Amino acid sequence: MLTVSGIDRPGVTARLFSALADGAPVVEVLDVEQVVVHGHLVLGVVVGSLAVDDVAPADEGSLLAHLGRLATEVAAATGMTVEVESASIPEPVAAPAGRPHHVIVLGRPVPPDAVAGAAHAIAGIGGNIDAIRRLSDYPVTSFELTVSGAEATALRTALASVAAATGADIAVEQVGLARRSKRLIVLDVDSTLVRGEVIDELAARAGRAAEVARITAAAMNGELDFAESLRARVAVLEGLPVEVLDEVREALVLTPGARTLIRTLQRLGFRCGIVSGGFTQITDPLAEALGLDFAAANTLEVVDGKLTGGLVGEIVDRPGKARALARFAEQYGIPLEQTVAVGDGANDLDMLNTAGLGIAFNAKPFVREQAHTALNQPYLDAVLQVLGFTRDEVVDAGT
């Protein structure tokens, strides 16, 4: 085994392999791994002596001596450190139980104790970290650990306590083609795609802000039936002029990273849309402005230019959100396992668990505990790292 390390520069790999190809004994390449960490190259190459024209392969001593001379030459030519050691052929081992998983550690910053805690937790349930790579350094720092030998539920449980103790986000996804086969994403609107709750803003204009905010908080925490709480909150809007809806819509502030997330996924071929317990008078223009493919929400009743305090049509509540996700997936011919849902409230839970991947975004504890994974970063485009996209891929998609 030859290990090359030092400041990365062009031509190092070419110089090493050219030296291996030139001369006797003839060798074959058995394994190669190369990584560049913050400009520092580490290249490992395992070679073996090859029999040629009825000439037996070189013995270990002769091969090591040859590679030692070669390493000295390559080191002198490249300015790198080149080490040589004997590499025994590993004994076959039984495949680890369970499918491999990706563990994504995110933070701004990522504290060392988050990585240490994750590593200890993985080892504690019999898992092994096979590889680590950085996914992004902006707007959050994120690392992806490839883990074998650990069952998904045990892995999520063990890592949840690490996330709680360190403040980092830690997501778990199964390795495989399904991860990169996602093709549709559904976003909740209030406190997910946009900051704040639209119903609270409307209630403030009706002079009932505190009352409605209490109902909203209880509903999002799963303490009240959503449909019942929605009717109660909408009732206090009776008499408001319809122009208030325009005022609230124009004052909406998108969550940081929202445009980047949508733009990137659209350029990668995703269908993107919103499913909201809010109101079509707000969400439809928002969907049009963002160029979304679909939208579903409740509709406020308006008579003679004023809100009546009632709703029109079917209510998009907790089960209604899941039905909307399924409807849009069917419309575009996309299996549910290839969908992603992102939300923060209890009324999002059915949708999150119906999707192939449900992400609780800055969610209430009740929701975080039941979703597939959770993000507590202030940036919505951190969803891209959970999906396995690197920062470079995001930048490429935006150009």
Coordinates of C-alpha atoms in Angstrom, one line a residue, residues 37 89-90 121 212 232 252 260 267 279 283 298 331 358 363:
V37 CA -9.6 17.9 2.8
I89 CA -5.5 -9.3 1.9
P90 CA -8.4 -8.9 4.3
A121 CA -23.7 6.6 19.4
V212 CA -56.2 33.8 17.9
A232 CA -62.9 29.4 15.5
L252 CA -45.1 38.1 3.7
T260 CA -32.7 28.7 -3.4
R267 CA -33.8 22.8 -12.1
F279 CA -56.0 30.5 2.6
T283 CA -51.3 31.0 -1.3
N298 CA -58.6 26.7 2.3
Q331 CA -51.4 13.9 -11.0
G358 CA -41.0 13.8 5.9
A363 CA -41.2 22.2 14.3

